[in-house]
Amino acid sequence: MGSSSSSLNNVPDGQQLMQETGFSAAHLLRLYERFKFLDKDNRGHLRSEDFEAVPELSENPIGDRIVGAFFLPGQETVDFSSFVRVLAHFRPTEKNRTRAGAQPDPANSRNRKLKFAFRLYDQDRDGKISRIELLQVLREMLGMQVTEEQLQSIADRAIQEADLDKDDAISFDEFRKSLEKVNIDHKMSIRFLE
Amino acid sequence: RGESLTMIEKLEGQSLLRHEDDSEERRLKSDHHEHNEGHSNMSASTGVPIVSFKWHHVEPPYLIALWVLVSFLGKLVIEANHHVTTYIPESALLICLGFLLGGMIWGADKVQTFKLTPTVFFFYLLPQIILDSGYAMPNKLFFTNMGGILIHAIIGTCWNAATLGLSLWGCHKGGAMGDIDIGLLQYLLFGSLLAAVDPVAVIAVFEQVHVNEVLFIMVFGESLLNDGVTVVLFNVFDAFVSLGGGAIDAKEIVKGIISFFVVAFGGSLVGFVFGLLISLLTRCTKNIQIIEPGFIFVLGYLAYLTAEMLSLSAILSVMFCGMCCQKYINSNMDERSVQTVRSALKVFANGSETIIFVFLGISAIDKSIWVWNTGFILLTLFFILVYRFIGVFVLTWMMNRFRLVPISLVDQVIMGYGGLRGAVAYGLAVLLDETRIKEKNLMISTTLIVVYFTVIFQGITMKPLVQWLKVKRAALVELSLIEKVQNKVFDHALIAIEDISGQIGHNYMRDKWRNFEEKWMSWFLLKSSARKKQDRLFNVFHELNLQDAMEYVTEGERRGSLDFIRNENAFVDFKKKFDEDFAEAMPDIMADMAPDEAGASAMRGDPVPSVSLEMHEQNLRGLRQAEEINAHHLLEQHLYKGRKQHRHKFSRSHFSINQDENEVQEIFQRTMRSRLESFKSGKMGVAPPKTITKHTKREQQPKMPNGKNRSYYSGDEDFEFSEGDSASGYDASFPTRVSYRTGAGIENPAFMPDVDPSSPMHIPPWLADAELEVSPVAPSQRAQVRLPWMPGHLHRLSSLRTSPRSGDSVQEGDEQLPPPPPPPPRHDRDDNHL
């Protein structure tokens, strides 16, 4: 794509984002298209209503959480660079290629991916998944299929499994340990189209 | 080995003694018996024979049964030598056993009487293997890697066939094979029959080296799907050969290509339709649970035969049949039936796999098929290996550009090396038409050599290679709830991210499919009761709980204290006494109880997750609070008892009771029974049953202590009784939550006092006595779990949850276990209710 580098200039902070997130110019262009599409009023930033306009998201049990993850704490809007930075978590990890100027811990590293997943639970950002937070997620995901007390015992059991220091909550370290065997790269990456 | 050898000797003795009409042709596993010798050993006496030896009468089935036995015994002997099977795969050993057996038969008969014929192989041995693999197929994994599998199965197989045929032809032209009469088309035909990787051989070898799942599914999926391609290629080239080179024009070639799509997709469609049919049928087999599993076998086989009849790909058909129906039948059918299907399919599949390999070995010991042509055979072997590797590397390289997680070089090597050929190729080779293909025997012997080489040599070296290359192995699957929860979160997160970033990818498609599936397919194909239990997360939870329950049972049995038995007797005595005394006195109650029991047994059909849920709940609490160790103890007792009582009640006339060996069901039954007892006693004390039923139903809800959190509390209360409740819950077709609650109202003896507080007064002394005897088990347990819904206990509940005790305290619990059942909880209960 010869034209991509020239049109990258249209993308705000294009070069810097490429460096930072590892997305190619074509990726960024495409994402910018999408961003502009979501940003119906051309405000240059997205608000949660813009996200909610995506029809499929309303069917997603944890859609709200994902949307929430785009917003930095205390902020009402998302600009393009933070939009891309969040999406960068979902890039597949490169095995052997090391980008020049890549940070030591890029957004698509295992650690960062996990951190992202962890924050989906940890809504109050106290660094722990409490029983109540876990229960909320479970409730959202299992819905009406399971009765409340079954949910509770599932939550109890899940916490019991992961909880190493017995504080009845899952810290990030415990979370990471409990998912040690899971191929995070596999499970938390999507293919971004160019 | 000695045992199986005696068997064989016996068999051969028989075959020598056999009295044969010369013209008669026999089949053993439809093997032709052209050549028979021996003389009559039958009693030709006149008059009424007292005993007559009628070998003829039973010969074909007898021989079949004996061969099956011999193969199985062979497998038994092989598997007994564990140190050998760690180095040499079983399939290779079975082939060698076949050589041995074949040698003996040859030595005895001077002709190979028993051979693997295509009819037997394709009609009687192959279907169950494929059905089993379809049924056990990890669907998600399969469809995730579908693209790669299809590319390898279609393009890879065509590539193998074309290159092998063309290269051999080229070598032939170059004079590497001497004087043989094979044309280009025949070479291509030969290439096409050898092109396909064989599912049977692949399963046999890969099952023993536990490579990672993606690698496995790539090779295995390819081996299954490429059947469609092979069949088409084979048929097309077969037709071309009979047409002769001149008559082939573009039209025929186009027809060949079209027929590929028809055969492959038609076959899959047939399988799909049969899969739906099975799923639908299992929706309504509630009353014939005994033969329920039979439908899967019969319809699966019919799917195979139907596809074969329509000259579509039978393997694809039966595979898709298994894949489509697995989810629905697993949820629709009774858990026992599911177990039956699983194990029966394994028996069939494993059995025929064994037989196939043994007969592949036996078939080799036959002078008449061996035509040696060094150039042809060695070149074939060489080309097969080389082109397989080239194909895999090239195709994977292309694929990796589109794959999220590329397939590593090491995995590619194993994929290439895993290109085992097997009985399918041999079966096709035997099918060749001798009149048109002069060198049929050369082709058969080459095919056999290729099969032996790939299965034996590559099979043996596969494991060291996998170790040497450090191929990523399959992770030991350890169920963990948090992982499952997390996987689900990942799934949803990916879908959401794809939605937000406007990508249409895998997850998007999967989500769409899932929505469709949930909306329509499940509605159409699942029983209403089964729909609820579909959730994967929930299933894991259920399995974990099952494990726990089993551990308790084992633990209880290991400790094997005698008071179990004593309690058991007491309980039974009580029940008997009660029955005797009051069968006449309270006919309406007995009558009323009968439907309950019927309901309970009908309900046993459903695997009841909530049963073990309760166990687990008790487990957790028991673990977390010192005083609840008693509950733990009681729980064990409870489970153990269920089992004992079960044995105790063994009777031929009560098949419905005896048939479930399943631990969970027993536990459930046991609980139901104790519920019934309490129910009876409850009823004894108060007004006539029917009014109570309605009464409780109405009254119970308003009595919940805390109006605001009512759903929570009532939730806990049905937790408390849901072993019993779930009976009505599953039976009834209401939404579950509602029915749970209703159930609690009807069958919950503990609520009787609520309805009529004076009831204890009315309980006759003997009954009170009896209740005391039961109490160590049922009521105190109830009392344990009652804690949550009394407001006064809420703080205790929360403290109990934060309590640092955890899973490893099972042992501790046992050590400090106070033998007598707990008075305090019982006290609790009395406080609350009386």
Short mmCIF file of C-alpha atoms in Angstrom, two decimals, chain B residues 542-755:
data_model
loop_
_atom_site.label_atom_id
_atom_site.label_comp_id
_atom_site.label_asym_id
_atom_site.label_seq_id
_atom_site.Cartn_x
_atom_site.Cartn_y
_atom_site.Cartn_z
CA HIS B 542 -20.81 -29.58 37.94
CA GLU B 543 -17.90 -31.81 37.10
CA LEU B 544 -15.78 -30.34 39.82
CA ASN B 545 -18.53 -30.97 42.26
CA LEU B 546 -18.89 -34.50 41.05
CA GLN B 547 -15.23 -35.01 41.74
CA ASP B 548 -15.67 -33.67 45.20
CA ALA B 549 -18.61 -35.90 45.85
CA MET B 550 -16.69 -38.90 44.65
CA GLU B 551 -13.82 -38.03 46.91
CA TYR B 552 -16.14 -37.92 49.83
CA VAL B 553 -17.51 -41.29 49.01
CA THR B 554 -14.07 -42.78 48.67
CA GLU B 555 -12.95 -41.17 51.84
CA GLY B 556 -15.99 -42.41 53.67
CA GLU B 557 -15.45 -45.91 52.44
CA ARG B 558 -11.81 -45.85 53.28
CA ARG B 559 -12.56 -44.89 56.81
CA GLY B 560 -15.28 -47.46 56.71
CA SER B 561 -16.57 -46.85 60.17
CA LEU B 562 -19.24 -49.17 61.34
CA ASP B 563 -21.73 -46.62 62.42
CA PHE B 564 -22.66 -46.16 58.81
CA ILE B 565 -24.06 -49.60 58.83
CA ARG B 566 -25.79 -49.15 62.07
CA ASN B 567 -27.46 -46.01 60.93
CA GLU B 568 -28.33 -47.68 57.76
CA ASN B 569 -30.22 -50.42 59.51
CA ALA B 570 -31.95 -48.02 61.76
CA PHE B 571 -33.09 -46.07 58.85
CA VAL B 572 -34.35 -48.99 56.91
CA ASP B 573 -36.10 -50.40 59.91
CA PHE B 574 -37.82 -47.19 60.44
CA LYS B 575 -38.99 -47.03 56.94
CA LYS B 576 -40.28 -50.54 57.05
CA LYS B 577 -42.04 -49.96 60.24
CA PHE B 578 -43.59 -46.86 58.96
CA ASP B 579 -44.79 -48.54 55.85
CA GLU B 580 -46.31 -51.40 57.69
CA ASP B 581 -48.00 -49.37 60.32
CA PHE B 582 -49.45 -46.81 58.12
CA ALA B 583 -50.11 -48.29 54.80
CA GLU B 584 -53.64 -48.94 55.87
CA ALA B 585 -54.01 -46.18 58.34
CA MET B 586 -53.15 -43.45 55.96
CA PRO B 587 -53.96 -44.70 52.53
CA ASP B 588 -54.28 -41.27 51.06
CA ILE B 589 -50.87 -40.26 52.18
CA MET B 590 -49.32 -43.35 50.78
CA ALA B 591 -51.13 -42.77 47.57
CA ASP B 592 -49.98 -39.25 47.59
CA MET B 593 -46.47 -40.34 48.07
CA ALA B 594 -46.51 -42.75 45.23
CA PRO B 595 -46.59 -40.06 42.58
CA ASP B 596 -43.84 -38.36 44.40
CA GLU B 597 -41.72 -41.38 44.12
CA ALA B 598 -42.68 -41.78 40.53
CA GLY B 599 -41.79 -38.21 39.92
CA ALA B 600 -38.52 -38.81 41.59
CA SER B 601 -37.66 -41.76 39.48
CA ALA B 602 -38.73 -40.11 36.29
CA MET B 603 -36.61 -37.28 37.29
CA ARG B 604 -33.60 -39.38 37.88
CA GLY B 605 -33.36 -39.31 34.16
CA ASP B 606 -31.90 -35.88 34.35
CA PRO B 607 -28.44 -35.52 35.65
CA VAL B 608 -29.13 -33.05 38.36
CA PRO B 609 -26.43 -30.51 38.73
CA SER B 610 -28.02 -29.03 41.76
CA VAL B 611 -27.51 -32.17 43.75
CA SER B 612 -23.83 -31.87 43.64
CA LEU B 613 -24.15 -28.16 43.94
CA GLU B 614 -25.56 -28.69 47.32
CA MET B 615 -22.80 -31.07 48.15
CA HIS B 616 -20.38 -28.50 47.14
CA GLU B 617 -22.00 -25.75 49.05
CA GLN B 618 -21.88 -27.89 52.10
CA ASN B 619 -18.37 -28.78 51.28
CA LEU B 620 -17.30 -25.18 51.16
CA ARG B 621 -18.92 -24.28 54.37
CA GLY B 622 -17.87 -27.43 56.02
CA LEU B 623 -14.36 -26.63 55.11
CA ARG B 624 -14.49 -23.10 56.22
CA GLN B 625 -15.94 -23.33 59.59
CA ALA B 626 -14.68 -25.55 62.34
CA GLU B 627 -18.02 -26.39 63.75
CA GLU B 628 -19.21 -27.41 60.34
CA ILE B 629 -16.83 -30.27 60.19
CA ASN B 630 -19.79 -32.16 61.37
CA ALA B 631 -21.59 -31.31 58.22
CA HIS B 632 -18.67 -32.65 56.36
CA HIS B 633 -18.84 -35.83 58.31
CA LEU B 634 -22.52 -36.05 57.81
CA LEU B 635 -22.12 -35.47 54.17
CA GLU B 636 -19.83 -38.40 53.90
CA GLN B 637 -22.18 -40.49 55.85
CA HIS B 638 -24.92 -39.38 53.66
CA LEU B 639 -23.20 -40.35 50.49
CA TYR B 640 -22.00 -43.58 51.82
CA LYS B 641 -25.38 -44.47 53.00
CA GLY B 642 -26.91 -43.84 49.67
CA ARG B 643 -24.66 -46.43 48.27
CA LYS B 644 -25.29 -49.02 50.95
CA GLN B 645 -28.95 -48.63 50.89
CA HIS B 646 -28.84 -49.02 47.22
CA ARG B 647 -27.22 -52.39 47.47
CA HIS B 648 -29.48 -53.36 50.19
CA LYS B 649 -32.48 -52.75 48.05
CA PHE B 650 -31.25 -54.74 45.16
CA SER B 651 -34.11 -56.54 43.60
CA ARG B 652 -34.82 -57.85 40.20
CA SER B 653 -38.23 -56.42 39.96
CA HIS B 654 -37.12 -52.89 40.53
CA PHE B 655 -35.08 -52.37 37.51
CA SER B 656 -35.46 -48.67 37.61
CA ILE B 657 -33.66 -48.56 40.89
CA ASN B 658 -30.93 -50.98 40.10
CA GLN B 659 -30.00 -49.67 36.76
CA ASP B 660 -28.31 -46.58 37.93
CA GLU B 661 -24.86 -47.30 39.08
CA ASN B 662 -24.09 -43.70 38.95
CA GLU B 663 -22.98 -42.24 42.18
CA VAL B 664 -24.81 -38.99 41.76
CA GLN B 665 -28.05 -40.66 41.07
CA GLU B 666 -27.67 -42.74 44.15
CA ILE B 667 -26.94 -39.78 46.26
CA PHE B 668 -29.92 -38.13 44.82
CA GLN B 669 -32.15 -41.10 45.44
CA ARG B 670 -30.97 -41.38 48.91
CA THR B 671 -31.79 -37.80 49.60
CA MET B 672 -35.16 -38.10 48.01
CA ARG B 673 -35.92 -40.95 50.28
CA SER B 674 -34.96 -39.13 53.39
CA ARG B 675 -36.99 -36.21 52.19
CA LEU B 676 -39.91 -38.47 51.74
CA GLU B 677 -39.53 -39.75 55.23
CA SER B 678 -39.51 -36.30 56.67
CA PHE B 679 -42.35 -35.44 54.42
CA LYS B 680 -44.38 -38.28 55.77
CA SER B 681 -43.65 -37.35 59.31
CA GLY B 682 -44.49 -33.79 58.54
CA LYS B 683 -47.77 -34.78 57.07
CA MET B 684 -48.57 -37.04 59.91
CA GLY B 685 -48.51 -34.10 62.20
CA VAL B 686 -50.65 -31.67 60.31
CA ALA B 687 -53.66 -31.31 58.12
CA PRO B 688 -54.41 -33.49 55.08
CA PRO B 689 -51.74 -33.37 52.44
CA LYS B 690 -53.43 -31.60 49.64
CA THR B 691 -54.40 -28.52 51.52
CA ILE B 692 -50.94 -28.31 52.91
CA THR B 693 -49.46 -28.35 49.53
CA LYS B 694 -51.42 -25.38 48.38
CA HIS B 695 -51.12 -23.69 51.65
CA THR B 696 -47.39 -23.81 51.77
CA LYS B 697 -47.11 -22.68 48.27
CA ARG B 698 -48.99 -19.56 49.05
CA GLU B 699 -47.81 -18.87 52.51
CA GLN B 700 -44.18 -19.47 52.15
CA GLN B 701 -43.14 -16.46 50.17
CA PRO B 702 -44.51 -13.73 52.41
CA LYS B 703 -42.76 -15.31 55.32
CA MET B 704 -39.35 -14.64 54.02
CA PRO B 705 -37.50 -12.67 56.59
CA ASN B 706 -36.23 -9.85 54.50
CA GLY B 707 -38.53 -8.51 51.87
CA LYS B 708 -35.97 -6.52 50.01
CA ASN B 709 -33.62 -9.35 49.38
CA ARG B 710 -36.28 -11.86 48.98
CA SER B 711 -35.06 -13.44 45.84
CA TYR B 712 -31.72 -13.98 47.43
CA TYR B 713 -33.12 -15.62 50.45
CA SER B 714 -35.61 -17.71 48.73
CA GLY B 715 -32.75 -18.67 46.54
CA ASP B 716 -30.91 -19.97 49.51
CA GLU B 717 -33.88 -21.77 50.75
CA ASP B 718 -34.33 -23.64 47.60
CA PHE B 719 -30.70 -24.32 47.67
CA GLU B 720 -31.43 -26.02 50.83
CA PHE B 721 -33.92 -28.36 49.43
CA SER B 722 -33.13 -28.41 45.85
CA GLU B 723 -32.15 -32.04 45.89
CA GLY B 724 -35.75 -32.70 46.33
CA ASP B 725 -36.96 -29.63 44.57
CA SER B 726 -35.08 -30.18 41.48
CA ALA B 727 -37.27 -33.19 41.02
CA SER B 728 -40.26 -31.07 40.49
CA GLY B 729 -38.17 -28.40 38.92
CA TYR B 730 -36.99 -30.60 36.16
CA ASP B 731 -40.21 -32.35 35.70
CA ALA B 732 -42.24 -29.28 35.36
CA SER B 733 -41.85 -27.15 32.34
CA PHE B 734 -42.01 -23.82 34.11
CA PRO B 735 -39.00 -21.62 34.17
CA THR B 736 -36.70 -23.17 36.64
CA ARG B 737 -36.55 -20.57 39.30
CA VAL B 738 -40.24 -20.54 39.75
CA SER B 739 -40.56 -24.23 39.88
CA TYR B 740 -37.77 -24.52 42.37
CA ARG B 741 -39.62 -22.35 44.69
CA THR B 742 -42.82 -24.19 44.17
CA GLY B 743 -41.06 -27.42 44.75
CA ALA B 744 -39.72 -26.18 48.00
CA GLY B 745 -43.20 -25.40 49.02
CA ILE B 746 -44.58 -28.77 48.25
CA GLU B 747 -41.97 -31.10 49.45
CA ASN B 748 -40.24 -29.17 52.08
CA PRO B 749 -40.99 -30.82 55.35
CA ALA B 750 -39.24 -28.13 57.25
CA PHE B 751 -41.90 -25.72 56.35
CA MET B 752 -44.62 -27.72 57.89
CA PRO B 753 -43.97 -26.21 61.27
CA ASP B 754 -44.29 -22.80 59.71
CA VAL B 755 -47.68 -23.61 58.44
#
